[in-house]
């Protein structure tokens, strides 16, 4: 993928690393402990994983402490502020996106949609409306103590690559094109409001 290769180069990421990416601030409510534990488990099993946090100026003290506690502080990197023009392509650099927050008001996840638009599968919490997305594009992690192990297994599959992972990438982009393009969603919303 030309866009992915370009983004890896721009971010200075070696092509042999498996990139797990999170967009925005990573907080306890967004699965901080599960994500870092999943990275640790994948790393221990030999996956050359790196967690990239996009859009945060630096690792906050909470993230630094949590990453250090599970031995992955050196595997966590932040991009800092990303210019608006550059932001849409960045998720293409990831092998797997991750969105583990709990949808609380019937909302979707803009971060998950951004990953799918870039043709990047995104691991999501297996909760509520996140279950509406095709599993191939948005593999579900069981909320609770098994989530880190499930995330580590997904990272191992991403590391193996091949046709199976490329199929996930195609599914992510296809699902975006089919039902998540912003212009289409806006048009459907207008049609609904006009029908009231």
PDB file of C-alpha atoms in Angstrom:
ATOM      1  CA  UNK A   1       0.000   0.000   0.000  1.00  0.00           C
ATOM      2  CA  UNK A   2       1.604   3.238  -1.194  1.00  0.00           C
ATOM      3  CA  UNK A   3      -0.152   5.501   1.335  1.00  0.00           C
ATOM      4  CA  UNK A   4       0.803   3.233   4.231  1.00  0.00           C
ATOM      5  CA  UNK A   5       4.453   3.093   3.152  1.00  0.00           C
ATOM      6  CA  UNK A   6       4.538   6.886   2.812  1.00  0.00           C
ATOM      7  CA  UNK A   7       3.020   7.395   6.277  1.00  0.00           C
ATOM      8  CA  UNK A   8       5.418   4.929   7.893  1.00  0.00           C
ATOM      9  CA  UNK A   9       8.305   6.828   6.313  1.00  0.00           C
ATOM     10  CA  UNK A  10       6.945  10.216   7.340  1.00  0.00           C
ATOM     11  CA  UNK A  11       6.527   9.025  10.930  1.00  0.00           C
ATOM     12  CA  UNK A  12       9.970   7.382  10.941  1.00  0.00           C
ATOM     13  CA  UNK A  13       8.571   3.908  11.694  1.00  0.00           C
ATOM     14  CA  UNK A  14      10.466   0.850  10.445  1.00  0.00           C
ATOM     15  CA  UNK A  15       8.310  -1.295   8.125  1.00  0.00           C
ATOM     16  CA  UNK A  16       8.977  -4.452  10.167  1.00  0.00           C
ATOM     17  CA  UNK A  17       7.199  -3.144  13.282  1.00  0.00           C
ATOM     18  CA  UNK A  18       3.564  -3.979  13.969  1.00  0.00           C
ATOM     19  CA  UNK A  19       1.813  -0.688  14.625  1.00  0.00           C
ATOM     20  CA  UNK A  20      -1.093  -0.449  17.037  1.00  0.00           C
ATOM     21  CA  UNK A  21      -2.544   3.056  16.885  1.00  0.00           C
ATOM     22  CA  UNK A  22      -4.853   5.083  19.096  1.00  0.00           C
ATOM     23  CA  UNK A  23      -6.254   8.455  18.022  1.00  0.00           C
ATOM     24  CA  UNK A  24      -6.666  11.148  20.683  1.00  0.00           C
ATOM     25  CA  UNK A  25      -5.999  11.121  24.399  1.00  0.00           C
ATOM     26  CA  UNK A  26      -5.610   7.655  25.889  1.00  0.00           C
ATOM     27  CA  UNK A  27      -7.362   7.610  29.270  1.00  0.00           C
ATOM     28  CA  UNK A  28      -8.592   4.934  31.697  1.00  0.00           C
ATOM     29  CA  UNK A  29     -12.067   5.358  30.175  1.00  0.00           C
ATOM     30  CA  UNK A  30     -10.623   4.477  26.770  1.00  0.00           C
ATOM     31  CA  UNK A  31      -9.057   1.225  27.937  1.00  0.00           C
ATOM     32  CA  UNK A  32      -5.585   2.421  28.960  1.00  0.00           C
ATOM     33  CA  UNK A  33      -4.812  -0.633  31.107  1.00  0.00           C
ATOM     34  CA  UNK A  34      -6.161  -3.164  28.592  1.00  0.00           C
ATOM     35  CA  UNK A  35      -4.311  -1.599  25.658  1.00  0.00           C
ATOM     36  CA  UNK A  36      -0.960  -1.409  27.438  1.00  0.00           C
ATOM     37  CA  UNK A  37      -1.352  -4.938  28.831  1.00  0.00           C
ATOM     38  CA  UNK A  38      -2.180  -6.198  25.325  1.00  0.00           C
ATOM     39  CA  UNK A  39       0.968  -4.531  23.960  1.00  0.00           C
ATOM     40  CA  UNK A  40       3.004  -6.135  26.769  1.00  0.00           C
ATOM     41  CA  UNK A  41       1.553  -9.596  26.059  1.00  0.00           C
ATOM     42  CA  UNK A  42       2.197  -9.269  22.317  1.00  0.00           C
ATOM     43  CA  UNK A  43       5.750  -8.088  22.942  1.00  0.00           C
ATOM     44  CA  UNK A  44       6.442 -11.014  25.296  1.00  0.00           C
ATOM     45  CA  UNK A  45       5.233 -13.431  22.630  1.00  0.00           C
ATOM     46  CA  UNK A  46       7.729 -11.994  20.124  1.00  0.00           C
ATOM     47  CA  UNK A  47       5.548  -9.567  18.167  1.00  0.00           C
ATOM     48  CA  UNK A  48       7.623  -6.466  17.247  1.00  0.00           C
ATOM     49  CA  UNK A  49       4.822  -4.155  18.358  1.00  0.00           C
ATOM     50  CA  UNK A  50       4.763  -0.400  18.884  1.00  0.00           C
ATOM     51  CA  UNK A  51       1.860   1.672  20.207  1.00  0.00           C
ATOM     52  CA  UNK A  52       1.496   5.038  18.480  1.00  0.00           C
ATOM     53  CA  UNK A  53      -0.644   7.685  20.191  1.00  0.00           C
ATOM     54  CA  UNK A  54      -1.774  10.249  17.634  1.00  0.00           C
ATOM     55  CA  UNK A  55      -2.733  13.760  18.646  1.00  0.00           C
ATOM     56  CA  UNK A  56      -1.201  13.967  22.085  1.00  0.00           C
ATOM     57  CA  UNK A  57       1.742  16.258  22.713  1.00  0.00           C
ATOM     58  CA  UNK A  58       3.526  13.922  25.089  1.00  0.00           C
ATOM     59  CA  UNK A  59       2.890  10.871  27.187  1.00  0.00           C
ATOM     60  CA  UNK A  60       1.015  12.057  30.248  1.00  0.00           C
ATOM     61  CA  UNK A  61       2.315  10.968  33.633  1.00  0.00           C
ATOM     62  CA  UNK A  62      -0.568   8.477  34.029  1.00  0.00           C
ATOM     63  CA  UNK A  63       0.268   6.792  30.730  1.00  0.00           C
ATOM     64  CA  UNK A  64       3.995   6.806  31.489  1.00  0.00           C
ATOM     65  CA  UNK A  65       3.432   5.174  34.883  1.00  0.00           C
ATOM     66  CA  UNK A  66       0.999   2.594  33.481  1.00  0.00           C
ATOM     67  CA  UNK A  67       3.308   1.762  30.549  1.00  0.00           C
ATOM     68  CA  UNK A  68       6.296   1.461  32.866  1.00  0.00           C
ATOM     69  CA  UNK A  69       4.344  -0.832  35.217  1.00  0.00           C
ATOM     70  CA  UNK A  70       3.865  -3.403  32.446  1.00  0.00           C
ATOM     71  CA  UNK A  71       7.306  -2.852  30.910  1.00  0.00           C
ATOM     72  CA  UNK A  72       6.317  -1.203  27.626  1.00  0.00           C
ATOM     73  CA  UNK A  73       7.246   2.454  28.120  1.00  0.00           C
ATOM     74  CA  UNK A  74       9.884   2.153  25.366  1.00  0.00           C
ATOM     75  CA  UNK A  75       7.242   0.764  22.976  1.00  0.00           C
ATOM     76  CA  UNK A  76       4.907   3.763  23.296  1.00  0.00           C
ATOM     77  CA  UNK A  77       5.383   6.744  21.005  1.00  0.00           C
ATOM     78  CA  UNK A  78       3.395   9.925  20.461  1.00  0.00           C
ATOM     79  CA  UNK A  79       3.129  12.032  17.331  1.00  0.00           C
ATOM     80  CA  UNK A  80       2.297  15.322  18.997  1.00  0.00           C
ATOM     81  CA  UNK A  81      -0.034  17.731  17.240  1.00  0.00           C
ATOM     82  CA  UNK A  82      -0.865  16.668  13.695  1.00  0.00           C
ATOM     83  CA  UNK A  83      -1.804  19.243  11.075  1.00  0.00           C
ATOM     84  CA  UNK A  84      -5.352  18.971   9.757  1.00  0.00           C
ATOM     85  CA  UNK A  85      -4.177  18.232   6.214  1.00  0.00           C
ATOM     86  CA  UNK A  86      -1.921  15.363   7.336  1.00  0.00           C
ATOM     87  CA  UNK A  87      -4.284  13.774   9.860  1.00  0.00           C
ATOM     88  CA  UNK A  88      -6.608  11.756   7.545  1.00  0.00           C
ATOM     89  CA  UNK A  89      -3.747   9.647   6.130  1.00  0.00           C
ATOM     90  CA  UNK A  90      -2.030   8.798   9.428  1.00  0.00           C
ATOM     91  CA  UNK A  91      -4.322   5.858  10.359  1.00  0.00           C
ATOM     92  CA  UNK A  92      -3.149   4.129   7.158  1.00  0.00           C
ATOM     93  CA  UNK A  93       0.260   3.640   8.833  1.00  0.00           C
ATOM     94  CA  UNK A  94      -1.281   1.353  11.460  1.00  0.00           C
ATOM     95  CA  UNK A  95      -1.665  -2.381  11.193  1.00  0.00           C
ATOM     96  CA  UNK A  96      -4.484  -2.174  13.724  1.00  0.00           C
ATOM     97  CA  UNK A  97      -6.375   0.697  15.282  1.00  0.00           C
ATOM     98  CA  UNK A  98      -7.851   0.427  18.758  1.00  0.00           C
ATOM     99  CA  UNK A  99     -10.962   2.077  20.239  1.00  0.00           C
ATOM    100  CA  UNK A 100     -11.944   0.616  23.605  1.00  0.00           C
ATOM    101  CA  UNK A 101     -14.142   3.326  25.040  1.00  0.00           C
ATOM    102  CA  UNK A 102     -17.698   2.478  26.010  1.00  0.00           C
ATOM    103  CA  UNK A 103     -20.345   4.080  23.787  1.00  0.00           C
ATOM    104  CA  UNK A 104     -22.623   5.700  26.351  1.00  0.00           C
ATOM    105  CA  UNK A 105     -25.236   7.635  24.398  1.00  0.00           C
ATOM    106  CA  UNK A 106     -25.851   5.646  21.236  1.00  0.00           C
ATOM    107  CA  UNK A 107     -22.969   7.368  19.453  1.00  0.00           C
ATOM    108  CA  UNK A 108     -20.518   5.790  17.067  1.00  0.00           C
ATOM    109  CA  UNK A 109     -16.760   6.412  17.147  1.00  0.00           C
ATOM    110  CA  UNK A 110     -15.209   8.972  14.814  1.00  0.00           C
ATOM    111  CA  UNK A 111     -11.800   7.397  15.510  1.00  0.00           C
ATOM    112  CA  UNK A 112     -13.016   3.957  14.406  1.00  0.00           C
ATOM    113  CA  UNK A 113     -14.510   5.444  11.240  1.00  0.00           C
ATOM    114  CA  UNK A 114     -11.203   7.223  10.503  1.00  0.00           C
ATOM    115  CA  UNK A 115      -9.333   3.918  10.729  1.00  0.00           C
ATOM    116  CA  UNK A 116     -11.813   2.210   8.419  1.00  0.00           C
ATOM    117  CA  UNK A 117     -11.622   5.090   5.936  1.00  0.00           C
ATOM    118  CA  UNK A 118      -7.868   4.465   5.757  1.00  0.00           C
ATOM    119  CA  UNK A 119      -8.409   0.736   5.213  1.00  0.00           C
ATOM    120  CA  UNK A 120      -7.149  -0.134   8.693  1.00  0.00           C
ATOM    121  CA  UNK A 121      -9.031  -2.674  10.807  1.00  0.00           C
ATOM    122  CA  UNK A 122      -9.872  -1.377  14.279  1.00  0.00           C
ATOM    123  CA  UNK A 123     -10.276  -3.374  17.481  1.00  0.00           C
ATOM    124  CA  UNK A 124     -13.338  -2.184  19.384  1.00  0.00           C
ATOM    125  CA  UNK A 125     -15.110  -3.008  22.624  1.00  0.00           C
ATOM    126  CA  UNK A 126     -17.672  -5.745  22.025  1.00  0.00           C
ATOM    127  CA  UNK A 127     -20.475  -3.536  23.274  1.00  0.00           C
ATOM    128  CA  UNK A 128     -23.749  -2.088  22.020  1.00  0.00           C
ATOM    129  CA  UNK A 129     -23.685  -0.459  18.609  1.00  0.00           C
ATOM    130  CA  UNK A 130     -20.023  -1.346  18.039  1.00  0.00           C
ATOM    131  CA  UNK A 131     -21.374  -4.863  17.417  1.00  0.00           C
ATOM    132  CA  UNK A 132     -23.104  -3.544  14.277  1.00  0.00           C
ATOM    133  CA  UNK A 133     -19.794  -3.256  12.415  1.00  0.00           C
ATOM    134  CA  UNK A 134     -18.545  -6.303  10.492  1.00  0.00           C
ATOM    135  CA  UNK A 135     -16.172  -8.314  12.697  1.00  0.00           C
ATOM    136  CA  UNK A 136     -13.636  -8.475   9.874  1.00  0.00           C
ATOM    137  CA  UNK A 137     -13.313  -4.677   9.795  1.00  0.00           C
ATOM    138  CA  UNK A 138     -13.841  -4.109  13.517  1.00  0.00           C
ATOM    139  CA  UNK A 139     -12.780  -7.173  15.529  1.00  0.00           C
ATOM    140  CA  UNK A 140     -14.406  -7.105  18.979  1.00  0.00           C
ATOM    141  CA  UNK A 141     -12.553  -7.427  22.236  1.00  0.00           C
ATOM    142  CA  UNK A 142     -14.559  -8.922  25.082  1.00  0.00           C
ATOM    143  CA  UNK A 143     -14.854  -6.270  27.800  1.00  0.00           C
ATOM    144  CA  UNK A 144     -13.055  -7.352  30.953  1.00  0.00           C
ATOM    145  CA  UNK A 145      -9.933  -9.290  31.866  1.00  0.00           C
ATOM    146  CA  UNK A 146      -9.629 -11.213  28.575  1.00  0.00           C
ATOM    147  CA  UNK A 147      -9.314  -8.056  26.425  1.00  0.00           C
ATOM    148  CA  UNK A 148      -5.488  -7.771  26.642  1.00  0.00           C
ATOM    149  CA  UNK A 149      -4.991 -11.393  25.545  1.00  0.00           C
ATOM    150  CA  UNK A 150      -7.449 -10.944  22.670  1.00  0.00           C
ATOM    151  CA  UNK A 151      -5.649  -7.766  21.598  1.00  0.00           C
ATOM    152  CA  UNK A 152      -2.286  -9.559  21.740  1.00  0.00           C
ATOM    153  CA  UNK A 153      -3.675 -12.351  19.516  1.00  0.00           C
ATOM    154  CA  UNK A 154      -4.901  -9.775  16.990  1.00  0.00           C
ATOM    155  CA  UNK A 155      -1.457  -8.141  16.953  1.00  0.00           C
ATOM    156  CA  UNK A 156       0.127 -11.549  16.325  1.00  0.00           C
ATOM    157  CA  UNK A 157      -2.235 -12.048  13.352  1.00  0.00           C
ATOM    158  CA  UNK A 158      -1.337  -8.589  12.055  1.00  0.00           C
ATOM    159  CA  UNK A 159       2.339  -9.507  12.378  1.00  0.00           C
ATOM    160  CA  UNK A 160       1.750 -12.669  10.340  1.00  0.00           C
ATOM    161  CA  UNK A 161       0.097 -10.513   7.655  1.00  0.00           C
ATOM    162  CA  UNK A 162      -0.725 -12.363   4.478  1.00  0.00           C
ATOM    163  CA  UNK A 163      -4.040 -12.663   2.684  1.00  0.00           C
ATOM    164  CA  UNK A 164      -6.090 -12.920   5.880  1.00  0.00           C
ATOM    165  CA  UNK A 165      -4.915  -9.539   7.167  1.00  0.00           C
ATOM    166  CA  UNK A 166      -5.183  -7.918   3.739  1.00  0.00           C
ATOM    167  CA  UNK A 167      -8.770  -9.167   3.639  1.00  0.00           C
ATOM    168  CA  UNK A 168      -9.419  -7.330   6.929  1.00  0.00           C
ATOM    169  CA  UNK A 169      -7.974  -4.154   5.394  1.00  0.00           C
ATOM    170  CA  UNK A 170     -10.247  -4.437   2.358  1.00  0.00           C
ATOM    171  CA  UNK A 171     -13.238  -5.098   4.596  1.00  0.00           C
ATOM    172  CA  UNK A 172     -12.505  -1.989   6.674  1.00  0.00           C
ATOM    173  CA  UNK A 173     -12.409   0.254   3.607  1.00  0.00           C
ATOM    174  CA  UNK A 174     -15.469  -1.412   2.050  1.00  0.00           C
ATOM    175  CA  UNK A 175     -17.539  -0.926   5.213  1.00  0.00           C
ATOM    176  CA  UNK A 176     -16.572   2.747   5.287  1.00  0.00           C
ATOM    177  CA  UNK A 177     -17.551   3.206   1.635  1.00  0.00           C
ATOM    178  CA  UNK A 178     -20.807   1.326   2.082  1.00  0.00           C
ATOM    179  CA  UNK A 179     -22.219   3.004   5.168  1.00  0.00           C
ATOM    180  CA  UNK A 180     -19.922   5.490   6.908  1.00  0.00           C
ATOM    181  CA  UNK A 181     -18.973   8.187   4.405  1.00  0.00           C
ATOM    182  CA  UNK A 182     -19.748  11.530   6.124  1.00  0.00           C
ATOM    183  CA  UNK A 183     -21.531  12.995   3.081  1.00  0.00           C
ATOM    184  CA  UNK A 184     -23.808   9.950   2.823  1.00  0.00           C
ATOM    185  CA  UNK A 185     -24.571   9.994   6.547  1.00  0.00           C
ATOM    186  CA  UNK A 186     -25.368  13.725   6.409  1.00  0.00           C
ATOM    187  CA  UNK A 187     -27.689  13.162   3.466  1.00  0.00           C
ATOM    188  CA  UNK A 188     -29.477  10.317   5.256  1.00  0.00           C
ATOM    189  CA  UNK A 189     -29.880  12.514   8.354  1.00  0.00           C
ATOM    190  CA  UNK A 190     -31.396  15.318   6.272  1.00  0.00           C
ATOM    191  CA  UNK A 191     -33.806  12.887   4.601  1.00  0.00           C
ATOM    192  CA  UNK A 192     -34.864  11.574   8.018  1.00  0.00           C
ATOM    193  CA  UNK A 193     -35.430  15.072   9.413  1.00  0.00           C
ATOM    194  CA  UNK A 194     -37.413  16.072   6.364  1.00  0.00           C
ATOM    195  CA  UNK A 195     -39.638  13.026   6.835  1.00  0.00           C
ATOM    196  CA  UNK A 196     -40.695  14.154  10.325  1.00  0.00           C
TER     197      UNK A 196
END
